[in-house]
């Protein structure tokens, strides 16, 4: 089952539960619009290389489509469709007035020079600019893309349209239309929902330990927040090693130092093994993060990591799984987690912090007035906390698995918007 089939199956199950009529189900189980295009890029050696780019707009009933652009070698239209659909649910569950979209390019950005990266980013906008815009579809960074790339894309859009429209894209650098707090938004959002989950389960956060998959944007800030805000300890993080073409887990019995590890991590989230070893970190196989004897697991790298084959590796001590990544748990694994009564904070709720601050960025762009970091993070905390309790209320009220409760909250909001607009 690929990611999109999984997203559709999750939706179908909830459509049945909610007794949605066939018309509504048909609209929502496929994207409204899909774009696939060539991006010819002049490489440094003078040759032209053609990349394939995508943009998928799943649903925009609640507002302009919203979602990241991924640069990843194994990117496919189905991954992007799935992620676009999850964005629809994510914006709805967070109750921000945006729809769901996603884009990408099948490429390993680390193999490109800075100049090639810039030409690829500008080339992506050249092909799709008529179908994106502040009131149409607003992209953002995701796996393999960063604020600098968003800056180039915003600039290309301004050149093509002849006017400054920073709201066309979010995740821009601060000082170039970006919002303070955007870099840490997703990771901190994970921590805010974790804090609420621990409060609900009567767990003292300062006595907890965590193990994290990934050490990119989400994982770095989630680990920093876990240590600094909750007072817990992160025992392990993991990352992909491009040279060895495999992943590794970095473990420290008394807890990692997130700031130190960040200082030896490159912009693609790969930790320097030699420097980590010199500082007393143990380096283990890439999947070791999953079997650590900890209270909290935070998958924050790729989809499909907790599957029917791997779920049994999870320690009996684990009480909460906070899904920082999109789609990290397969459906068969989900059944096992529910049976074991592990409290799962589902991806489209848990990692909604990024899109919430992206929304705040658009609001600030519209006002042309910028909030302080503290103001942004306080508003983010309010949104995440409200969303968590909206979902928890349905889970408890209907006695259903929390992921299903999140779907119910989100789908109902999207269906209501479609009805209100007369689409149904
Ligand atoms: P990133 O590119 O900054 O980092 C990805 C990290 O995952 C890197 O440390 C990389 O080394 C690691 N990784 C890649 N393959 C791995 C493997 N096989 N095993 C272990 N580690 C591996 O990406 P990110 O922005 O942190 O995003 C991570 C996840 O969170 C993705 O699923 C993304 O869709 C999701 N997400 C990101 C945001 C955001 O604001 N950045 C928002 C919501 C969801």
Tab-separated table of C-alpha atoms and ligand atoms in Angstrom:
chain	number	residue	atom	x	y	z
A	1	UNK	CA	0.000	0.000	0.000
A	2	UNK	CA	1.572	3.325	-0.993
A	3	UNK	CA	1.165	6.529	1.032
A	4	UNK	CA	-1.800	7.770	-0.999
A	5	UNK	CA	-3.650	4.460	-0.780
A	6	UNK	CA	-3.065	4.638	2.978
A	7	UNK	CA	-4.415	8.209	3.148
A	8	UNK	CA	-7.472	7.167	1.123
A	9	UNK	CA	-8.064	4.072	3.267
A	10	UNK	CA	-7.895	6.169	6.456
A	11	UNK	CA	-10.365	8.636	4.944
A	12	UNK	CA	-12.694	5.887	3.640
A	13	UNK	CA	-12.921	4.323	7.086
A	14	UNK	CA	-13.909	7.655	8.616
A	15	UNK	CA	-16.300	8.494	5.754
A	16	UNK	CA	-18.102	5.224	6.567
A	17	UNK	CA	-18.124	6.025	10.288
A	18	UNK	CA	-19.569	9.496	9.601
A	19	UNK	CA	-22.057	8.126	7.013
A	20	UNK	CA	-20.864	10.724	4.486
A	21	UNK	CA	-22.808	10.513	1.248
A	22	UNK	CA	-21.074	9.140	-1.856
A	23	UNK	CA	-20.728	12.522	-3.546
A	24	UNK	CA	-18.902	14.061	-0.595
A	25	UNK	CA	-16.679	11.007	-0.292
A	26	UNK	CA	-15.808	11.065	-4.007
A	27	UNK	CA	-14.768	14.723	-3.863
A	28	UNK	CA	-12.596	14.270	-0.799
A	29	UNK	CA	-10.820	10.998	-1.627
A	30	UNK	CA	-9.022	12.581	-4.628
A	31	UNK	CA	-7.240	15.941	-5.039
A	32	UNK	CA	-9.211	18.721	-6.738
A	33	UNK	CA	-6.236	19.592	-8.972
A	34	UNK	CA	-2.822	18.082	-9.826
A	35	UNK	CA	0.105	19.544	-11.758
A	36	UNK	CA	3.154	17.636	-13.027
A	37	UNK	CA	5.786	19.519	-14.984
A	38	UNK	CA	9.328	19.451	-16.332
A	39	UNK	CA	11.917	21.783	-14.827
A	40	UNK	CA	14.922	22.158	-17.125
A	41	UNK	CA	17.909	23.401	-15.093
A	42	UNK	CA	21.276	24.617	-16.418
A	43	UNK	CA	23.811	22.702	-14.324
A	44	UNK	CA	27.230	24.087	-13.370
A	45	UNK	CA	28.913	21.954	-16.048
A	46	UNK	CA	26.855	23.744	-18.719
A	47	UNK	CA	24.482	20.839	-19.446
A	48	UNK	CA	20.694	21.012	-19.072
A	49	UNK	CA	19.184	18.491	-16.647
A	50	UNK	CA	15.436	17.940	-16.516
A	51	UNK	CA	13.808	17.452	-13.105
A	52	UNK	CA	10.171	16.512	-12.521
A	53	UNK	CA	8.122	18.826	-10.329
A	54	UNK	CA	4.678	18.415	-8.812
A	55	UNK	CA	1.973	20.481	-7.156
A	56	UNK	CA	-1.216	18.905	-5.849
A	57	UNK	CA	-4.183	20.883	-4.448
A	58	UNK	CA	-6.320	18.451	-2.504
A	59	UNK	CA	-9.056	20.774	-1.207
A	60	UNK	CA	-9.497	24.527	-0.817
A	61	UNK	CA	-13.025	24.796	0.606
A	62	UNK	CA	-11.789	26.421	3.852
A	63	UNK	CA	-9.267	28.748	2.156
A	64	UNK	CA	-6.253	28.759	-0.189
A	65	UNK	CA	-4.411	25.429	-0.517
A	66	UNK	CA	-1.425	25.247	1.811
A	67	UNK	CA	1.497	22.839	2.031
A	68	UNK	CA	5.212	22.319	1.681
A	69	UNK	CA	7.525	21.559	-1.215
A	70	UNK	CA	9.701	18.475	-0.755
A	71	UNK	CA	13.015	17.878	-2.507
A	72	UNK	CA	13.588	14.151	-2.083
A	73	UNK	CA	15.055	11.531	-4.451
A	74	UNK	CA	12.168	9.084	-3.991
A	75	UNK	CA	9.405	11.696	-4.421
A	76	UNK	CA	6.360	10.414	-6.333
A	77	UNK	CA	2.957	11.817	-7.220
A	78	UNK	CA	1.362	9.396	-4.763
A	79	UNK	CA	3.449	10.597	-1.824
A	80	UNK	CA	2.490	14.157	-2.714
A	81	UNK	CA	-1.212	13.308	-3.082
A	82	UNK	CA	-1.180	11.705	0.355
A	83	UNK	CA	0.617	14.643	1.927
A	84	UNK	CA	-1.757	17.115	0.235
A	85	UNK	CA	-4.764	15.263	1.659
A	86	UNK	CA	-3.195	15.204	5.126
A	87	UNK	CA	-2.654	18.984	4.815
A	88	UNK	CA	-6.406	19.452	4.308
A	89	UNK	CA	-7.051	17.591	7.569
A	90	UNK	CA	-4.165	19.346	9.325
A	91	UNK	CA	-5.359	22.885	8.533
A	92	UNK	CA	-8.908	21.906	9.479
A	93	UNK	CA	-7.964	20.263	12.775
A	94	UNK	CA	-5.837	23.292	13.696
A	95	UNK	CA	-8.823	25.451	12.698
A	96	UNK	CA	-6.930	27.784	10.386
A	97	UNK	CA	-8.708	29.089	7.258
A	98	UNK	CA	-6.616	27.190	4.689
A	99	UNK	CA	-6.976	24.077	2.534
A	100	UNK	CA	-4.532	21.298	1.675
A	101	UNK	CA	-1.793	21.147	-0.946
A	102	UNK	CA	1.710	19.742	-1.409
A	103	UNK	CA	4.480	19.881	-3.971
A	104	UNK	CA	7.851	18.465	-4.667
A	105	UNK	CA	10.713	17.592	-6.941
A	106	UNK	CA	12.377	14.185	-7.287
A	107	UNK	CA	15.919	15.285	-6.415
A	108	UNK	CA	18.559	15.003	-3.708
A	109	UNK	CA	19.289	18.706	-3.057
A	110	UNK	CA	22.559	17.817	-1.333
A	111	UNK	CA	23.931	16.759	-4.738
A	112	UNK	CA	23.319	20.247	-6.164
A	113	UNK	CA	25.541	23.305	-5.824
A	114	UNK	CA	23.969	26.435	-4.311
A	115	UNK	CA	23.617	27.927	-7.800
A	116	UNK	CA	21.898	24.779	-9.087
A	117	UNK	CA	19.549	24.792	-6.081
A	118	UNK	CA	18.593	28.392	-6.825
A	119	UNK	CA	17.959	27.668	-10.513
A	120	UNK	CA	15.851	24.621	-9.594
A	121	UNK	CA	13.766	26.682	-7.125
A	122	UNK	CA	13.227	29.476	-9.642
A	123	UNK	CA	12.450	26.863	-12.335
A	124	UNK	CA	9.768	25.290	-10.112
A	125	UNK	CA	8.050	28.693	-9.780
A	126	UNK	CA	8.439	29.428	-13.525
A	127	UNK	CA	6.322	26.345	-14.300
A	128	UNK	CA	3.561	26.771	-11.705
A	129	UNK	CA	3.312	30.488	-10.879
A	130	UNK	CA	-0.088	30.948	-12.549
A	131	UNK	CA	-1.565	28.309	-10.242
A	132	UNK	CA	-0.151	29.524	-6.934
A	133	UNK	CA	-0.668	32.821	-5.096
A	134	UNK	CA	-1.596	34.329	-1.719
A	135	UNK	CA	-5.320	33.693	-2.366
A	136	UNK	CA	-4.868	30.466	-4.367
A	137	UNK	CA	-2.189	28.137	-3.080
A	138	UNK	CA	0.641	28.998	-0.704
A	139	UNK	CA	3.688	26.656	-0.647
A	140	UNK	CA	6.212	26.353	2.218
A	141	UNK	CA	9.392	24.432	3.126
A	142	UNK	CA	9.368	20.703	3.861
A	143	UNK	CA	11.867	17.818	3.659
A	144	UNK	CA	14.913	18.948	1.690
A	145	UNK	CA	13.886	22.602	1.291
A	146	UNK	CA	14.738	25.587	3.497
A	147	UNK	CA	13.999	29.304	4.096
A	148	UNK	CA	16.651	30.434	1.603
A	149	UNK	CA	14.902	28.409	-1.110
A	150	UNK	CA	11.564	30.029	-0.172
A	151	UNK	CA	13.258	33.430	-0.526
A	152	UNK	CA	14.343	32.590	-4.104
A	153	UNK	CA	10.874	31.286	-4.936
A	154	UNK	CA	9.166	34.408	-3.550
A	155	UNK	CA	11.555	36.561	-5.560
A	156	UNK	CA	10.881	34.601	-8.770
A	157	UNK	CA	7.140	35.024	-8.255
A	158	UNK	CA	7.636	38.783	-7.734
A	159	UNK	CA	9.695	38.995	-10.940
A	160	UNK	CA	7.064	37.136	-12.959
A	161	UNK	CA	4.052	39.031	-11.584
A	162	UNK	CA	5.801	42.385	-11.340
A	163	UNK	CA	4.730	43.006	-7.767
A	164	UNK	CA	5.927	42.191	-4.260
A	165	UNK	CA	3.601	39.531	-2.860
A	166	UNK	CA	5.368	37.896	0.092
A	167	UNK	CA	2.201	35.981	1.023
A	168	UNK	CA	2.695	33.686	-2.005
A	169	UNK	CA	4.983	31.464	0.029
A	170	UNK	CA	5.708	30.981	3.723
A	171	UNK	CA	8.742	29.817	5.659
A	172	UNK	CA	10.682	32.771	4.229
A	173	UNK	CA	13.732	34.110	6.068
A	174	UNK	CA	12.988	36.633	8.834
A	175	UNK	CA	13.611	40.095	7.376
A	176	UNK	CA	12.400	38.950	3.954
A	177	UNK	CA	8.735	38.521	4.883
A	178	UNK	CA	9.232	35.541	7.203
A	179	UNK	CA	7.698	35.155	10.652
A	180	UNK	CA	9.720	34.931	13.810
A	181	UNK	CA	9.210	31.516	15.386
A	182	UNK	CA	8.588	29.712	12.079
A	183	UNK	CA	11.805	27.658	12.248
A	184	UNK	CA	10.919	26.153	15.625
A	185	UNK	CA	7.131	26.087	15.074
A	186	UNK	CA	6.647	22.432	14.127
A	187	UNK	CA	9.009	21.039	16.754
A	188	UNK	CA	7.596	23.289	19.492
A	189	UNK	CA	4.054	22.406	18.391
A	190	UNK	CA	4.952	18.744	18.942
A	191	UNK	CA	6.123	19.676	22.446
A	192	UNK	CA	2.941	21.669	23.263
A	193	UNK	CA	0.727	18.709	22.301
A	194	UNK	CA	3.012	16.358	24.251
A	195	UNK	CA	2.681	18.606	27.309
A	196	UNK	CA	-1.125	18.441	27.048
A	197	UNK	CA	-1.060	14.658	26.530
A	198	UNK	CA	1.103	14.236	29.641
A	199	UNK	CA	-1.227	16.487	31.621
A	200	UNK	CA	-4.171	14.333	30.463
A	201	UNK	CA	-2.343	11.097	31.378
A	202	UNK	CA	-1.067	12.494	34.697
A	203	UNK	CA	2.561	12.072	33.708
A	204	UNK	CA	5.227	14.373	35.162
A	205	UNK	CA	7.132	15.596	32.051
A	206	UNK	CA	10.335	16.224	33.996
A	207	UNK	CA	10.581	12.507	34.758
A	208	UNK	CA	10.192	11.387	31.138
A	209	UNK	CA	12.626	10.243	28.469
A	210	UNK	CA	12.244	10.320	24.683
A	211	UNK	CA	13.743	8.783	21.555
A	212	UNK	CA	13.449	10.585	18.227
A	213	UNK	CA	13.780	9.536	14.596
A	214	UNK	CA	15.429	12.261	12.511
A	215	UNK	CA	17.457	15.324	13.412
A	216	UNK	CA	16.226	17.872	10.897
A	217	UNK	CA	14.042	20.908	11.429
A	218	UNK	CA	11.258	19.141	13.343
A	219	UNK	CA	13.420	16.805	15.429
A	220	UNK	CA	15.981	19.455	16.427
A	221	UNK	CA	13.356	21.797	17.855
A	222	UNK	CA	11.266	18.989	19.332
A	223	UNK	CA	14.336	17.696	21.183
A	224	UNK	CA	15.306	21.204	22.356
A	225	UNK	CA	11.729	21.854	23.528
A	226	UNK	CA	11.480	18.460	25.211
A	227	UNK	CA	14.587	19.223	27.257
A	228	UNK	CA	14.162	22.967	27.877
A	229	UNK	CA	10.371	23.329	28.188
A	230	UNK	CA	9.292	19.969	29.596
A	231	UNK	CA	12.448	19.243	31.587
A	232	UNK	CA	12.669	15.703	30.175
A	233	UNK	CA	15.654	13.896	28.668
A	234	UNK	CA	16.081	12.825	25.032
A	235	UNK	CA	18.183	9.652	24.965
A	236	UNK	CA	18.433	9.091	21.212
A	237	UNK	CA	18.044	10.812	17.852
A	238	UNK	CA	18.747	9.431	14.401
A	239	UNK	CA	19.600	10.678	10.932
A	240	UNK	CA	20.401	9.680	7.369
A	241	UNK	CA	24.085	9.511	6.449
A	242	UNK	CA	24.570	10.395	2.789
A	243	UNK	CA	28.149	9.110	2.564
A	244	UNK	CA	27.358	5.671	3.988
A	245	UNK	CA	23.846	5.661	2.418
A	246	UNK	CA	22.306	4.397	5.623
A	247	UNK	CA	20.800	5.801	8.807
A	248	UNK	CA	22.295	5.872	12.309
A	249	UNK	CA	20.993	6.363	15.842
A	250	UNK	CA	22.975	8.616	18.194
A	251	UNK	CA	22.502	7.555	21.797
A	252	UNK	CA	23.576	8.939	25.169
A	253	UNK	CA	22.492	7.181	28.333
A	254	UNK	CA	22.165	10.367	30.437
A	255	UNK	CA	20.531	12.355	27.610
A	256	UNK	CA	21.695	14.104	24.463
A	257	UNK	CA	22.594	17.786	24.389
A	258	UNK	CA	20.346	19.147	21.590
A	259	UNK	CA	22.327	22.399	21.199
A	260	UNK	CA	25.642	20.566	20.906
A	261	UNK	CA	24.241	18.062	18.394
A	262	UNK	CA	22.762	20.911	16.359
A	263	UNK	CA	26.200	22.508	16.213
A	264	UNK	CA	27.604	19.383	14.506
A	265	UNK	CA	24.642	18.825	12.127
A	266	UNK	CA	24.567	20.018	8.517
A	267	UNK	CA	21.665	21.864	6.892
A	268	UNK	CA	20.165	18.556	5.711
A	269	UNK	CA	19.964	17.154	9.247
A	270	UNK	CA	22.979	14.810	9.109
A	271	UNK	CA	25.041	14.611	12.292
A	272	UNK	CA	28.857	14.477	12.093
A	273	UNK	CA	29.668	10.949	13.334
A	274	UNK	CA	33.301	11.589	14.272
A	275	UNK	CA	32.510	14.647	16.388
A	276	UNK	CA	29.620	12.813	18.072
A	277	UNK	CA	31.845	9.816	18.876
A	278	UNK	CA	34.520	12.122	20.322
A	279	UNK	CA	31.875	13.612	22.626
A	280	UNK	CA	30.793	10.293	24.064
A	281	UNK	CA	27.780	9.478	21.883
A	282	UNK	CA	27.190	5.839	20.988
A	283	UNK	CA	26.380	5.247	17.335
A	284	UNK	CA	23.937	2.439	16.644
A	285	UNK	CA	22.011	1.160	13.598
A	286	UNK	CA	19.379	3.505	12.162
A	287	UNK	CA	16.343	1.638	13.507
A	288	UNK	CA	17.669	1.456	17.105
A	289	UNK	CA	15.754	4.647	18.068
A	290	UNK	CA	12.488	2.688	17.859
A	291	UNK	CA	13.336	0.040	20.461
A	292	UNK	CA	14.694	2.377	23.153
A	293	UNK	CA	13.311	1.939	26.658
A	294	UNK	CA	11.740	5.414	26.875
A	295	UNK	CA	8.377	7.010	27.743
A	296	UNK	CA	7.929	8.937	24.499
A	297	UNK	CA	8.728	8.155	20.863
A	298	UNK	CA	8.835	10.991	18.332
A	299	UNK	CA	9.099	9.777	14.731
A	300	UNK	CA	10.217	12.972	12.940
A	301	UNK	CA	11.822	11.839	9.679
A	302	UNK	CA	9.876	9.921	7.010
A	303	UNK	CA	6.556	8.147	6.477
A	304	UNK	CA	5.847	4.449	7.123
A	305	UNK	CA	8.486	3.978	9.832
A	306	UNK	CA	6.242	2.302	12.435
A	307	UNK	CA	4.816	-0.614	10.459
A	308	UNK	CA	3.454	-4.112	10.975
A	309	UNK	CA	7.041	-5.373	10.792
A	310	UNK	CA	8.583	-2.852	13.203
A	311	UNK	CA	5.816	-2.127	15.742
A	312	UNK	CA	6.784	-5.083	17.965
A	313	UNK	CA	10.177	-3.406	18.589
A	314	UNK	CA	8.476	-0.693	20.659
A	315	UNK	CA	9.259	-1.062	24.360
A	316	UNK	CA	6.490	-1.706	26.913
A	317	UNK	CA	7.607	1.461	28.674
A	318	UNK	CA	6.431	3.719	25.819
A	319	UNK	CA	3.295	5.623	26.818
A	320	UNK	CA	3.053	8.300	24.118
A	321	UNK	CA	3.954	8.458	20.428
A	322	UNK	CA	4.041	12.021	19.130
A	323	UNK	CA	4.011	11.897	15.344
A	324	UNK	CA	6.288	14.740	14.250
A	325	UNK	CA	6.592	13.284	10.733
A	326	UNK	CA	3.724	12.929	8.286
A	327	UNK	CA	2.330	9.392	8.020
A	328	UNK	CA	4.984	7.659	10.176
A	329	UNK	CA	2.584	4.882	11.270
A	330	UNK	CA	1.004	2.352	8.917
A	331	UNK	CA	-2.578	1.201	9.475
A	332	UNK	CA	-1.680	-2.298	10.700
A	333	UNK	CA	0.776	-0.801	13.197
A	334	UNK	CA	-1.924	1.629	14.306
A	335	UNK	CA	-4.188	-1.257	15.285
A	336	UNK	CA	-1.410	-2.675	17.433
A	337	UNK	CA	-0.761	0.700	19.103
A	338	UNK	CA	-4.473	1.048	19.887
A	339	UNK	CA	-4.540	-2.515	21.301
A	340	UNK	CA	-1.515	-1.708	23.502
A	341	UNK	CA	-3.222	1.533	24.592
A	342	UNK	CA	-0.271	3.674	23.632
A	343	UNK	CA	-1.463	7.291	23.460
A	344	UNK	CA	-0.798	8.462	19.886
A	345	UNK	CA	-0.810	12.160	19.013
A	346	UNK	CA	-1.686	11.795	15.323
A	347	UNK	CA	0.536	13.455	12.745
A	348	UNK	CA	-1.852	16.022	11.349
A	349	UNK	CA	-2.573	17.303	14.859
A	350	UNK	CA	0.900	16.836	16.362
A	351	UNK	CA	2.935	18.492	13.608
A	352	UNK	CA	0.429	21.248	12.736
A	353	UNK	CA	2.650	23.897	14.388
A	354	UNK	CA	4.497	24.616	11.147
A	355	UNK	CA	1.378	25.351	9.181
A	356	UNK	CA	-0.122	27.367	12.034
A	357	UNK	CA	2.873	29.725	12.031
A	358	UNK	CA	2.844	29.678	8.213
A	359	UNK	CA	-0.708	30.962	8.512
A	360	UNK	CA	0.499	33.602	11.013
A	361	UNK	CA	3.216	34.523	8.498
A	362	UNK	CA	0.568	35.107	5.808
A	363	UNK	CA	-1.476	37.186	8.263
A	364	UNK	CA	1.596	39.314	9.073
A	365	UNK	CA	2.395	39.666	5.340
A	366	UNK	CA	-1.158	40.912	4.736
A	367	UNK	CA	-0.906	43.417	7.608
A	368	UNK	CA	2.691	44.312	6.707
A	369	UNK	CA	3.290	44.314	10.449
A	370	UNK	CA	5.373	41.687	12.263
A	371	UNK	CA	4.911	40.129	15.703
A	372	UNK	CA	7.651	39.323	18.220
A	373	UNK	CA	8.837	35.707	18.562
A	374	UNK	CA	7.180	35.501	21.960
A	375	UNK	CA	3.854	36.678	20.542
A	376	UNK	CA	4.033	34.140	17.699
A	377	UNK	CA	4.892	31.241	20.024
A	378	UNK	CA	2.172	32.210	22.499
A	379	UNK	CA	-0.456	32.261	19.732
A	380	UNK	CA	0.931	28.939	18.463
A	381	UNK	CA	0.614	27.388	21.904
A	382	UNK	CA	-3.015	28.563	22.129
A	383	UNK	CA	-3.877	27.076	18.718
A	384	UNK	CA	-2.141	23.741	19.406
A	385	UNK	CA	-3.624	23.418	22.878
A	386	UNK	CA	-7.147	24.183	21.615
A	387	UNK	CA	-6.757	21.723	18.720
A	388	UNK	CA	-5.482	18.985	21.057
A	389	UNK	CA	-8.462	19.397	23.389
A	390	UNK	CA	-10.993	19.604	20.496
A	391	UNK	CA	-9.736	16.184	19.401
A	392	UNK	CA	-9.453	14.721	22.892
A	393	UNK	CA	-13.062	15.741	23.632
A	394	UNK	CA	-14.328	13.780	20.613
A	395	UNK	CA	-12.085	10.787	21.435
A	396	UNK	CA	-13.413	10.636	24.980
A	397	UNK	CA	-16.995	11.534	24.099
A	398	UNK	CA	-17.315	8.907	21.374
A	399	UNK	CA	-14.848	6.459	22.979
A	400	UNK	CA	-12.829	6.159	19.796
A	401	UNK	CA	-9.156	5.951	18.885
A	402	UNK	CA	-7.613	9.416	18.959
A	403	UNK	CA	-6.523	9.378	15.292
A	404	UNK	CA	-10.128	8.708	14.311
A	405	UNK	CA	-11.266	11.546	16.571
A	406	UNK	CA	-8.857	13.916	14.804
A	407	UNK	CA	-10.282	12.808	11.444
A	408	UNK	CA	-13.822	13.414	12.652
A	409	UNK	CA	-13.023	16.962	13.797
A	410	UNK	CA	-11.193	17.737	10.530
A	411	UNK	CA	-13.559	16.077	8.057
A	412	UNK	CA	-16.623	17.671	9.663
A	413	UNK	CA	-15.044	21.128	9.371
A	414	UNK	CA	-14.147	20.601	5.675
A	415	UNK	CA	-17.551	19.113	4.791
A	416	UNK	CA	-19.303	22.020	6.537
A	417	UNK	CA	-17.255	24.528	4.502
A	418	UNK	CA	-18.072	22.670	1.260
A	419	UNK	CA	-21.771	22.649	2.163
A	420	UNK	CA	-21.710	26.319	3.138
A	421	UNK	CA	-20.142	27.214	-0.206
A	422	UNK	CA	-22.812	25.206	-2.037
A	423	UNK	CA	-20.409	22.613	-3.463
A	424	UNK	CA	-22.587	19.741	-2.304
B	1	LIG	P1	14.459	17.754	7.361
B	1	LIG	O1	14.829	17.533	5.947
B	1	LIG	O2	14.854	19.014	8.030
B	1	LIG	O3	15.022	16.550	8.256
B	1	LIG	C1	14.760	15.224	7.969
B	1	LIG	C2	15.593	14.406	8.939
B	1	LIG	O4	15.288	13.026	8.766
B	1	LIG	C3	17.095	14.552	8.728
B	1	LIG	O5	17.758	14.567	9.965
B	1	LIG	C4	17.458	13.285	7.968
B	1	LIG	O6	18.814	12.895	8.173
B	1	LIG	C5	16.504	12.315	8.641
B	1	LIG	N1	16.267	11.084	7.884
B	1	LIG	C6	16.012	10.933	6.570
B	1	LIG	N2	15.870	9.623	6.274
B	1	LIG	C7	16.036	8.958	7.438
B	1	LIG	C8	16.025	7.597	7.794
B	1	LIG	N3	15.774	6.646	6.890
B	1	LIG	N4	16.252	7.270	9.099
B	1	LIG	C9	16.500	8.228	10.021
B	1	LIG	N5	16.526	9.527	9.748
B	1	LIG	C10	16.297	9.885	8.463
B	1	LIG	O7	12.865	17.523	7.446
B	1	LIG	P2	11.855	18.077	8.526
B	1	LIG	O8	11.378	19.401	8.059
B	1	LIG	O9	12.417	17.952	9.888
B	1	LIG	O10	10.630	17.066	8.337
B	1	LIG	C11	10.600	15.789	8.971
B	1	LIG	C12	9.195	15.205	8.865
B	1	LIG	O11	8.268	16.111	9.435
B	1	LIG	C13	8.661	14.940	7.463
B	1	LIG	O12	7.770	13.840	7.512
B	1	LIG	C14	7.889	16.194	7.139
B	1	LIG	O13	6.923	15.977	6.131
B	1	LIG	C15	7.270	16.447	8.477
B	1	LIG	N6	6.844	17.823	8.733
B	1	LIG	C16	7.700	18.883	8.633
B	1	LIG	C17	7.259	20.159	8.918
B	1	LIG	C18	8.173	21.354	8.925
B	1	LIG	O14	7.701	22.452	9.267
B	1	LIG	N7	9.436	21.220	8.632
B	1	LIG	C19	5.914	20.366	9.262
B	1	LIG	C20	5.068	19.277	9.373
B	1	LIG	C21	5.546	18.005	9.096
